[in-house]
Amino acid sequence: MKFCEQLGKYIEQLSCTAKELCELSGISPSTFSRYRSGERIPEIDTVAFDGLCNALEAVAREKGYGDMTRENIKRAFLDCEDIIPADRESMRQNFNTLISALDINIKRMCKEINYDVSTVFRIRNGTRKPADPERFVAAIADFTARELRTPTEISAVAQLVGCNENDIEDVSQRYEVICKWLFSDHARQSREIKSGGIEKFLDKLDEFDLNEYIKAIRFDEMKVPALPFQLPVSKSYFGIKEMMESELDFLKATVLSRSNEPVIMYSDMPMKEMADDPEFPKKWMFGMALMLKKGLHLCQIHNLDRSLEDMMLGLESWIPMYMTGQIAPYYLKNVQNNAFLHLLKVSGAAALSGEAVAGFHSEGRYYLTKSKKELGYYRKRANDLLSNACPLMEIYRSDREKDFSDFLTADSHRRGGRRSILSALPVYTMDNDLLDSILDRNGIDDRRGRDIKAYVSERKKRVESILETMTIEDEICCLSREEFETRPHALDLSGVFCASDVLYSYDDYSAHLKSTERYAQTHENYSLNMLSGRPSAICKY
């Protein structure tokens, strides 16, 4: 028996309605409808699955079915042929993580392991179970172990599975470790990496507040110094310590010059040694902040061929500065060679070039020059490198508000479903009267209020247009009063470029939450998943 059939059997036996079960379980009517039709199956041990079991038990108890306990209901659901057991679900989640983290080519992998692409796709989304899970995992591990051979790739595997790089130098070692990891408990892994991996970064990103950051480094009080800075026309630096000195000298020369030319920066040098220094990160951040304060535009070319640890360190440094909108991020598509390391930073006043052999970063050489002739050469080289790079992201500021609006309009016509994990309630589900009340309570002036209302109205139209032919699934967190009061909660007005937050009261928040639930009930193609607690980040698909 399938899950949808077992659910239908319970509904018929209890003579209850879908509306009753939705109200008791907290599951939206559209999601519940998909459960009944077999379009979707809830993951076990989730809020939705537990809520459904509790709701059925409550109805059964009310109607005198004393033997229909939560445990019996859950056991019946777990016996359904399309429900994936806990260990198989962990395998599925880990398999998806492996594909994403290591950027594995699905078609090539399927050809190598002799599995149909459509079958693997269904295994990934949970609509199908491997007939022989052990054989499937062995094939994936064997392919991955043989496919990943470079130091960077091996480092990525080590970071993912939580072992030392030296432990997986051999193909057979990689195979055994990956096999074991694919069948390991996903929730336990998440707890283990939370202290030092992606979860830590997401927590930091969620906690980041640009205003607090500006106050912490006193950015709003900074004055770009005009003191003379004595630096030879050219200078060479050797080793890690002098490399850090060369970076700071480049920043000083750039900040203290009269030039306002854009700055182009690229480096594939490892970051860990510099991050371990207690003083350098602070000085480097301060120098970067001064460049931004001066009004310089930065073109940063990122090297994505890094270990996970280096990637996280880089993101933690760059995300706050991206918030200023003065940095244009780029990346190079092709994987760089693994024999040499390079560094190139050019401004209107100085150029810094560095090189080292991979694995011997501490023995590198770095060259800083202010010579006009050499600056011309390095500027041309930096421009050539930039011409080979691709934009990493589009950053919209208030002066590009129309461009952002055009982007959203064009996106609303793209085919395909949308899924979002939101840290704020969606404004397109808000009643107009509630919006008016919130704007009045926050003391928003008439002009700004009109702009906000126009933005919300346009957002509603776009979403309604999408829902005519496509689906939208939002995942939100329902906050208790205690959780709400630990941090102010604001309207999601990122598209209207508000200079300050427009805050909810808890009553406002509760009213908006109810209107979001009503929106899900009245829009067939809109589904809502409600969780308890606060999400760690916004993620949209």
Short mmCIF file of C-alpha atoms in Angstrom, two decimals, residues 22-466:
data_model
loop_
_atom_site.label_atom_id
_atom_site.label_comp_id
_atom_site.label_asym_id
_atom_site.label_seq_id
_atom_site.Cartn_x
_atom_site.Cartn_y
_atom_site.Cartn_z
CA CYS A 22 -5.23 20.52 8.24
CA GLU A 23 -6.38 22.60 11.22
CA LEU A 24 -5.16 20.00 13.73
CA SER A 25 -1.84 19.23 11.99
CA GLY A 26 -0.82 22.71 10.79
CA ILE A 27 -0.39 21.39 7.23
CA SER A 28 -1.62 23.73 4.48
CA PRO A 29 -4.60 22.52 2.40
CA SER A 30 -2.55 22.54 -0.83
CA THR A 31 0.19 20.38 0.72
CA PHE A 32 -2.39 18.03 2.23
CA SER A 33 -4.07 17.75 -1.18
CA ARG A 34 -0.75 16.64 -2.68
CA TYR A 35 -0.37 14.02 0.07
CA ARG A 36 -3.81 12.59 -0.78
CA SER A 37 -3.16 12.55 -4.53
CA GLY A 38 0.25 10.92 -4.15
CA GLU A 39 2.12 13.90 -5.67
CA ARG A 40 4.09 14.34 -2.46
CA ILE A 41 5.16 12.17 0.45
CA PRO A 42 6.11 13.74 3.80
CA GLU A 43 9.59 13.01 5.10
CA ILE A 44 9.50 11.01 8.32
CA ASP A 45 10.36 12.67 11.64
CA THR A 46 9.42 16.11 10.28
CA VAL A 47 6.93 18.59 11.76
CA ALA A 48 4.46 17.79 8.96
CA PHE A 49 4.67 14.01 9.41
CA ASP A 50 4.42 14.16 13.22
CA GLY A 51 1.58 16.71 12.98
CA LEU A 52 -0.41 14.43 10.68
CA CYS A 53 0.01 11.43 13.01
CA ASN A 54 -1.03 13.54 16.02
CA ALA A 55 -4.06 14.91 14.15
CA LEU A 56 -5.29 11.45 13.15
CA GLU A 57 -4.84 10.23 16.74
CA ALA A 58 -6.84 13.20 18.07
CA VAL A 59 -9.74 12.54 15.66
CA ALA A 60 -9.63 8.79 16.41
CA ARG A 61 -9.74 9.41 20.17
CA GLU A 62 -12.68 11.79 19.78
CA LYS A 63 -14.60 9.17 17.74
CA GLY A 64 -13.88 6.27 20.06
CA TYR A 65 -11.10 4.46 18.18
CA GLY A 66 -8.92 3.89 21.23
CA ASP A 67 -6.57 1.45 19.49
CA MET A 68 -5.66 4.00 16.79
CA THR A 69 -2.74 5.54 18.68
CA ARG A 70 -0.07 7.80 17.29
CA GLU A 71 2.45 4.94 17.41
CA ASN A 72 0.14 2.59 15.46
CA ILE A 73 -0.62 5.27 12.87
CA LYS A 74 3.07 6.07 12.42
CA ARG A 75 3.93 2.37 12.10
CA ALA A 76 1.28 1.92 9.40
CA PHE A 77 2.64 4.85 7.44
CA LEU A 78 6.22 3.57 7.78
CA ASP A 79 5.13 0.23 6.32
CA CYS A 80 3.97 1.96 3.11
CA GLU A 81 6.02 0.95 0.08
CA ASP A 82 6.84 4.53 -0.94
CA ILE A 83 7.99 5.72 2.51
CA ILE A 84 11.77 5.81 2.76
CA PRO A 85 13.20 4.36 6.03
CA ALA A 86 15.44 6.57 8.17
CA ASP A 87 18.73 5.03 7.02
CA ARG A 88 17.66 5.21 3.36
CA GLU A 89 16.57 8.82 3.86
CA SER A 90 19.99 9.64 5.34
CA MET A 91 21.58 8.00 2.31
CA ARG A 92 19.43 10.06 -0.05
CA GLN A 93 20.26 13.34 1.71
CA ASN A 94 23.96 12.49 1.85
CA PHE A 95 23.94 11.53 -1.83
CA ASN A 96 22.42 14.92 -2.73
CA THR A 97 25.03 16.66 -0.56
CA LEU A 98 27.82 14.75 -2.29
CA ILE A 99 26.54 15.74 -5.75
CA SER A 100 26.24 19.42 -4.82
CA ALA A 101 29.42 19.80 -2.78
CA LEU A 102 31.70 18.08 -5.31
CA ASP A 103 29.87 19.35 -8.42
CA ILE A 104 29.60 15.84 -9.85
CA ASN A 105 28.45 15.50 -13.46
CA ILE A 106 25.24 13.44 -13.14
CA LYS A 107 25.13 12.20 -16.74
CA ARG A 108 28.75 11.05 -16.66
CA MET A 109 28.26 9.37 -13.30
CA CYS A 110 25.13 7.51 -14.47
CA LYS A 111 26.95 6.26 -17.54
CA GLU A 112 29.86 5.01 -15.42
CA ILE A 113 27.72 3.25 -12.81
CA ASN A 114 25.21 1.93 -15.37
CA TYR A 115 22.12 3.62 -13.90
CA ASP A 116 19.45 5.46 -15.87
CA VAL A 117 19.53 9.26 -15.35
CA SER A 118 15.77 9.41 -14.69
CA THR A 119 16.09 6.67 -12.06
CA VAL A 120 18.84 8.56 -10.24
CA PHE A 121 16.76 11.74 -10.43
CA ARG A 122 13.84 9.98 -8.73
CA ILE A 123 16.16 8.53 -6.08
CA ARG A 124 17.45 12.05 -5.39
CA ASN A 125 13.98 13.57 -4.94
CA GLY A 126 12.74 10.64 -2.83
CA THR A 127 10.07 9.29 -5.18
CA ARG A 128 11.99 6.04 -5.70
CA LYS A 129 14.17 3.78 -3.57
CA PRO A 130 17.21 1.93 -4.96
CA ALA A 131 16.35 -1.75 -5.44
CA ASP A 132 19.72 -2.65 -3.90
CA PRO A 133 20.88 0.29 -1.72
CA GLU A 134 24.23 -1.31 -0.83
CA ARG A 135 25.07 -1.88 -4.50
CA PHE A 136 23.96 1.67 -5.38
CA VAL A 137 26.10 3.25 -2.65
CA ALA A 138 29.10 1.09 -3.61
CA ALA A 139 28.81 2.23 -7.23
CA ILE A 140 28.58 5.93 -6.24
CA ALA A 141 31.54 5.64 -3.84
CA ASP A 142 33.65 3.81 -6.44
CA PHE A 143 32.96 6.44 -9.10
CA THR A 144 33.65 9.34 -6.73
CA ALA A 145 36.85 7.81 -5.34
CA ARG A 146 38.27 7.31 -8.84
CA GLU A 147 37.02 10.62 -10.24
CA LEU A 148 38.54 12.94 -7.64
CA ARG A 149 42.33 12.92 -7.74
CA THR A 150 43.77 16.45 -7.37
CA PRO A 151 44.79 17.84 -3.94
CA THR A 152 41.93 20.35 -4.08
CA GLU A 153 39.37 17.65 -4.86
CA ILE A 154 40.69 15.34 -2.14
CA SER A 155 40.60 18.24 0.31
CA ALA A 156 36.94 18.87 -0.60
CA VAL A 157 36.08 15.21 0.09
CA ALA A 158 37.94 15.32 3.42
CA GLN A 159 36.03 18.44 4.48
CA LEU A 160 32.74 16.85 3.47
CA VAL A 161 33.15 13.52 5.26
CA GLY A 162 35.05 14.93 8.24
CA CYS A 163 38.46 13.25 7.98
CA ASN A 164 42.09 14.21 7.34
CA GLU A 165 43.34 14.50 3.77
CA ASN A 166 46.17 12.06 4.58
CA ASP A 167 43.59 9.39 5.43
CA ILE A 168 42.15 9.31 1.89
CA GLU A 169 45.19 9.68 -0.37
CA ASP A 170 44.60 6.20 -1.82
CA VAL A 171 41.58 5.41 -4.04
CA SER A 172 40.62 2.41 -1.89
CA GLN A 173 40.71 4.58 1.24
CA ARG A 174 38.44 7.15 -0.40
CA TYR A 175 36.05 4.41 -1.49
CA GLU A 176 35.68 2.99 2.04
CA VAL A 177 35.25 6.40 3.68
CA ILE A 178 32.65 7.60 1.15
CA CYS A 179 30.71 4.30 1.41
CA LYS A 180 30.50 4.62 5.18
CA TRP A 181 29.62 8.32 5.02
CA LEU A 182 26.77 7.85 2.54
CA PHE A 183 24.99 5.53 4.98
CA SER A 184 25.77 7.61 8.09
CA ASP A 185 23.20 9.59 10.05
CA HIS A 186 22.66 12.96 8.37
CA ALA A 187 21.40 14.69 11.49
CA ARG A 188 24.47 13.61 13.47
CA GLN A 189 26.76 14.88 10.73
CA SER A 190 25.03 18.24 10.80
CA ARG A 191 25.66 18.53 14.52
CA GLU A 192 29.30 17.53 14.10
CA ILE A 193 30.06 20.11 11.40
CA LYS A 194 27.97 22.84 13.00
CA SER A 195 30.95 24.15 14.98
CA GLY A 196 33.22 24.70 12.01
CA GLY A 197 31.60 24.29 8.60
CA ILE A 198 28.77 25.59 6.46
CA GLU A 199 26.33 25.70 9.40
CA LYS A 200 28.68 28.01 11.27
CA PHE A 201 28.87 30.28 8.23
CA LEU A 202 25.07 30.30 7.81
CA ASP A 203 24.64 31.15 11.50
CA LYS A 204 27.08 34.05 11.11
CA LEU A 205 25.27 35.21 7.99
CA ASP A 206 21.93 35.10 9.79
CA GLU A 207 23.34 37.03 12.75
CA PHE A 208 25.07 39.62 10.54
CA ASP A 209 23.68 43.13 10.87
CA LEU A 210 25.22 45.76 8.57
CA ASN A 211 24.45 48.62 10.96
CA GLU A 212 26.10 46.77 13.85
CA TYR A 213 29.09 45.97 11.64
CA ILE A 214 29.47 49.63 10.65
CA LYS A 215 29.33 50.65 14.31
CA ALA A 216 31.82 47.96 15.34
CA ILE A 217 34.50 49.14 12.90
CA ARG A 218 33.35 52.79 13.26
CA PHE A 219 32.96 52.97 9.49
CA ASP A 220 30.63 55.96 9.74
CA GLU A 221 33.28 57.83 11.75
CA MET A 222 36.20 56.93 9.49
CA LYS A 223 38.12 59.65 7.74
CA VAL A 224 40.38 58.72 4.86
CA PRO A 225 43.86 59.78 6.04
CA ALA A 226 45.98 62.13 3.99
CA LEU A 227 49.29 61.54 5.77
CA PRO A 228 52.38 61.01 3.59
CA PHE A 229 53.22 57.35 3.12
CA GLN A 230 56.82 56.57 2.28
CA LEU A 231 57.13 53.54 0.03
CA PRO A 232 59.94 52.84 -2.43
CA VAL A 233 59.02 52.86 -6.10
CA SER A 234 59.23 49.07 -5.91
CA LYS A 235 59.76 46.50 -3.19
CA SER A 236 59.98 42.69 -2.94
CA TYR A 237 58.56 40.58 -0.09
CA PHE A 238 59.26 36.92 0.80
CA GLY A 239 57.32 34.42 2.90
CA ILE A 240 53.95 34.53 4.65
CA LYS A 241 54.75 37.28 7.14
CA GLU A 242 56.10 39.64 4.47
CA MET A 243 53.23 38.70 2.18
CA MET A 244 50.78 40.03 4.78
CA GLU A 245 52.93 43.16 5.00
CA SER A 246 52.75 43.57 1.20
CA GLU A 247 48.93 43.35 1.28
CA LEU A 248 48.73 46.11 3.90
CA ASP A 249 51.26 48.27 2.02
CA PHE A 250 49.14 47.94 -1.14
CA LEU A 251 46.05 49.05 0.77
CA LYS A 252 47.92 52.02 2.30
CA ALA A 253 49.31 53.14 -1.06
CA THR A 254 45.84 52.91 -2.63
CA VAL A 255 43.98 54.72 0.15
CA LEU A 256 46.52 57.55 0.49
CA SER A 257 46.80 58.26 -3.24
CA ARG A 258 44.72 60.81 -5.14
CA SER A 259 43.63 58.25 -7.69
CA ASN A 260 40.00 57.09 -7.82
CA GLU A 261 40.54 54.42 -10.47
CA PRO A 262 38.71 51.13 -9.89
CA VAL A 263 40.69 48.45 -8.07
CA ILE A 264 41.01 44.94 -9.57
CA MET A 265 41.96 42.12 -7.21
CA TYR A 266 42.62 38.39 -7.68
CA SER A 267 44.26 35.75 -5.52
CA ASP A 268 44.30 31.96 -5.41
CA MET A 269 46.69 31.95 -2.44
CA PRO A 270 45.59 29.89 0.62
CA MET A 271 43.94 31.98 3.33
CA LYS A 272 44.30 29.87 6.47
CA GLU A 273 47.78 31.11 7.50
CA MET A 274 46.66 34.74 7.24
CA ALA A 275 43.39 34.06 9.06
CA ASP A 276 45.31 32.40 11.91
CA ASP A 277 47.26 35.61 12.56
CA PRO A 278 45.45 37.48 15.38
CA GLU A 279 46.10 40.99 13.99
CA PHE A 280 46.27 40.74 10.20
CA PRO A 281 42.53 40.13 9.50
CA LYS A 282 41.61 43.23 11.53
CA LYS A 283 44.16 45.42 9.74
CA TRP A 284 43.19 44.04 6.33
CA MET A 285 39.47 44.63 7.00
CA PHE A 286 40.22 48.16 8.18
CA GLY A 287 42.23 48.88 5.01
CA MET A 288 39.45 47.49 2.82
CA ALA A 289 36.89 49.58 4.70
CA LEU A 290 38.98 52.70 4.08
CA MET A 291 39.06 51.95 0.34
CA LEU A 292 35.27 51.67 0.34
CA LYS A 293 34.98 54.83 2.44
CA LYS A 294 37.11 56.62 -0.14
CA GLY A 295 34.49 55.63 -2.72
CA LEU A 296 36.66 53.30 -4.78
CA HIS A 297 34.92 50.64 -6.86
CA LEU A 298 36.37 47.15 -6.39
CA CYS A 299 36.32 44.38 -8.98
CA GLN A 300 37.08 41.21 -7.03
CA ILE A 301 37.85 38.08 -9.06
CA HIS A 302 37.27 35.10 -6.79
CA ASN A 303 39.02 31.78 -7.09
CA LEU A 304 36.37 29.09 -6.51
CA ASP A 305 38.83 26.20 -6.79
CA ARG A 306 39.49 26.23 -3.04
CA SER A 307 39.07 23.93 -0.08
CA LEU A 308 35.79 24.28 1.81
CA GLU A 309 37.64 25.81 4.77
CA ASP A 310 39.24 28.49 2.58
CA MET A 311 35.91 29.16 0.89
CA MET A 312 34.16 29.73 4.22
CA LEU A 313 36.94 32.02 5.46
CA GLY A 314 36.70 34.06 2.28
CA LEU A 315 32.93 34.37 2.42
CA GLU A 316 32.99 35.48 6.05
CA SER A 317 35.35 38.30 5.05
CA TRP A 318 33.61 39.37 1.85
CA ILE A 319 29.89 39.14 2.68
CA PRO A 320 29.91 42.24 4.96
CA MET A 321 31.70 44.27 2.29
CA TYR A 322 29.28 43.14 -0.41
CA MET A 323 26.56 44.82 1.64
CA THR A 324 28.03 48.20 0.63
CA GLY A 325 27.29 47.55 -3.03
CA GLN A 326 30.71 48.94 -4.07
CA ILE A 327 32.19 45.55 -4.94
CA ALA A 328 31.57 43.77 -8.23
CA PRO A 329 32.35 40.05 -7.74
CA TYR A 330 33.61 37.84 -10.57
CA TYR A 331 34.97 34.31 -10.96
CA LEU A 332 36.96 32.34 -13.53
CA LYS A 333 35.00 29.47 -15.08
CA ASN A 334 37.79 27.06 -15.81
CA VAL A 335 39.64 25.31 -12.99
CA GLN A 336 43.06 26.87 -12.57
CA ASN A 337 46.29 24.85 -12.73
CA ASN A 338 47.39 23.14 -9.54
CA ALA A 339 51.13 23.74 -9.95
CA PHE A 340 51.40 27.46 -9.10
CA LEU A 341 49.69 30.02 -6.90
CA HIS A 342 49.12 33.61 -8.05
CA LEU A 343 48.16 37.01 -6.70
CA LEU A 344 47.42 40.20 -8.65
CA LYS A 345 46.02 43.43 -7.20
CA VAL A 346 46.04 46.70 -9.12
CA SER A 347 44.81 50.21 -8.22
CA GLY A 348 45.52 53.62 -9.67
CA ALA A 349 48.49 54.01 -7.32
CA ALA A 350 50.10 50.60 -6.92
CA ALA A 351 50.27 47.04 -8.21
CA LEU A 352 50.96 43.93 -6.15
CA SER A 353 51.94 40.69 -7.86
CA GLY A 354 52.79 37.40 -6.14
CA GLU A 355 53.64 33.82 -6.97
CA ALA A 356 54.41 30.56 -5.21
CA VAL A 357 54.52 26.85 -5.92
CA ALA A 358 51.38 25.03 -4.78
CA GLY A 359 52.01 23.45 -1.41
CA PHE A 360 54.87 25.89 -0.65
CA HIS A 361 52.93 29.06 0.04
CA SER A 362 55.37 30.11 2.76
CA GLU A 363 58.20 30.34 0.21
CA GLY A 364 56.42 32.68 -2.20
CA ARG A 365 57.65 36.04 -3.52
CA TYR A 366 55.56 39.22 -3.77
CA TYR A 367 56.37 42.40 -5.66
CA LEU A 368 54.81 45.83 -5.02
CA THR A 369 55.41 48.71 -7.43
CA LYS A 370 54.36 52.33 -7.90
CA SER A 371 56.26 52.80 -11.15
CA LYS A 372 53.96 54.31 -13.80
CA LYS A 373 55.47 52.16 -16.54
CA GLU A 374 55.00 48.97 -14.52
CA LEU A 375 51.54 50.08 -13.39
CA GLY A 376 50.50 50.29 -17.03
CA TYR A 377 51.68 46.72 -17.60
CA TYR A 378 49.92 45.33 -14.51
CA ARG A 379 46.73 47.32 -15.21
CA LYS A 380 46.58 45.80 -18.72
CA ARG A 381 47.18 42.35 -17.23
CA ALA A 382 44.43 42.84 -14.63
CA ASN A 383 41.97 44.09 -17.29
CA ASP A 384 42.76 41.05 -19.44
CA LEU A 385 42.10 38.77 -16.48
CA LEU A 386 38.84 40.59 -15.76
CA SER A 387 37.73 40.16 -19.39
CA ASN A 388 38.07 36.38 -18.94
CA ALA A 389 35.98 36.40 -15.75
CA CYS A 390 32.21 35.95 -15.36
CA PRO A 391 29.99 37.90 -12.92
CA LEU A 392 29.53 35.93 -9.70
CA MET A 393 26.37 37.82 -8.75
CA GLU A 394 24.38 40.91 -9.62
CA ILE A 395 24.30 43.54 -6.87
CA TYR A 396 21.51 46.10 -7.00
CA ARG A 397 21.65 49.38 -5.11
CA SER A 398 19.00 52.08 -4.88
CA ASP A 399 20.36 53.72 -8.05
CA ARG A 400 19.49 50.48 -9.90
CA GLU A 401 15.99 50.08 -8.46
CA LYS A 402 14.40 49.98 -11.94
CA ASP A 403 16.91 47.35 -13.11
CA PHE A 404 15.97 45.21 -10.12
CA SER A 405 12.27 45.64 -10.83
CA ASP A 406 12.83 44.65 -14.48
CA PHE A 407 14.74 41.57 -13.32
CA LEU A 408 11.87 40.48 -11.06
CA THR A 409 9.35 41.02 -13.86
CA ALA A 410 11.40 38.94 -16.30
CA ASP A 411 11.89 36.23 -13.66
CA SER A 412 8.12 35.95 -13.11
CA HIS A 413 7.79 34.72 -16.71
CA ARG A 414 10.37 31.95 -16.36
CA ARG A 415 8.95 28.45 -16.46
CA GLY A 416 9.27 26.17 -13.44
CA GLY A 417 8.22 25.89 -9.81
CA ARG A 418 9.62 28.06 -7.04
CA ARG A 419 10.68 26.95 -3.58
CA SER A 420 11.82 29.39 -0.89
CA ILE A 421 13.05 29.03 2.67
CA LEU A 422 12.20 32.42 4.15
CA SER A 423 13.45 34.24 7.23
CA ALA A 424 10.57 36.75 6.93
CA LEU A 425 6.93 36.32 6.00
CA PRO A 426 6.21 36.96 2.29
CA VAL A 427 4.76 40.44 1.70
CA TYR A 428 2.49 39.17 -1.09
CA THR A 429 0.33 37.34 1.46
CA MET A 430 -0.30 40.44 3.58
CA ASP A 431 -3.70 42.15 3.80
CA ASN A 432 -3.67 45.80 2.68
CA ASP A 433 -5.27 46.99 5.94
CA LEU A 434 -2.55 45.29 7.96
CA LEU A 435 0.14 46.91 5.82
CA ASP A 436 -1.42 50.35 6.38
CA SER A 437 -1.50 49.72 10.13
CA ILE A 438 2.18 48.67 10.26
CA LEU A 439 3.31 51.68 8.21
CA ASP A 440 1.33 54.06 10.47
CA ARG A 441 2.72 52.52 13.65
CA ASN A 442 6.29 52.84 12.31
CA GLY A 443 5.75 56.51 11.43
CA ILE A 444 6.49 56.03 7.71
CA ASP A 445 5.92 59.30 5.81
CA ASP A 446 3.37 59.46 2.98
CA ARG A 447 5.89 59.45 0.14
CA ARG A 448 7.82 56.45 1.42
CA GLY A 449 4.55 54.75 2.32
CA ARG A 450 3.32 55.09 -1.27
CA ASP A 451 6.56 53.56 -2.57
CA ILE A 452 6.22 50.60 -0.19
CA LYS A 453 2.56 50.04 -1.06
CA ALA A 454 3.35 50.20 -4.78
CA TYR A 455 6.14 47.64 -4.32
CA VAL A 456 3.90 45.26 -2.34
CA SER A 457 1.11 45.64 -4.90
CA GLU A 458 3.49 44.88 -7.77
CA ARG A 459 4.91 41.91 -5.86
CA LYS A 460 1.39 40.51 -5.41
CA LYS A 461 0.68 40.84 -9.14
CA ARG A 462 3.90 39.01 -10.06
CA VAL A 463 3.16 36.15 -7.68
CA GLU A 464 -0.44 35.85 -8.90
CA SER A 465 0.92 35.69 -12.46
CA ILE A 466 3.31 32.87 -11.52
#
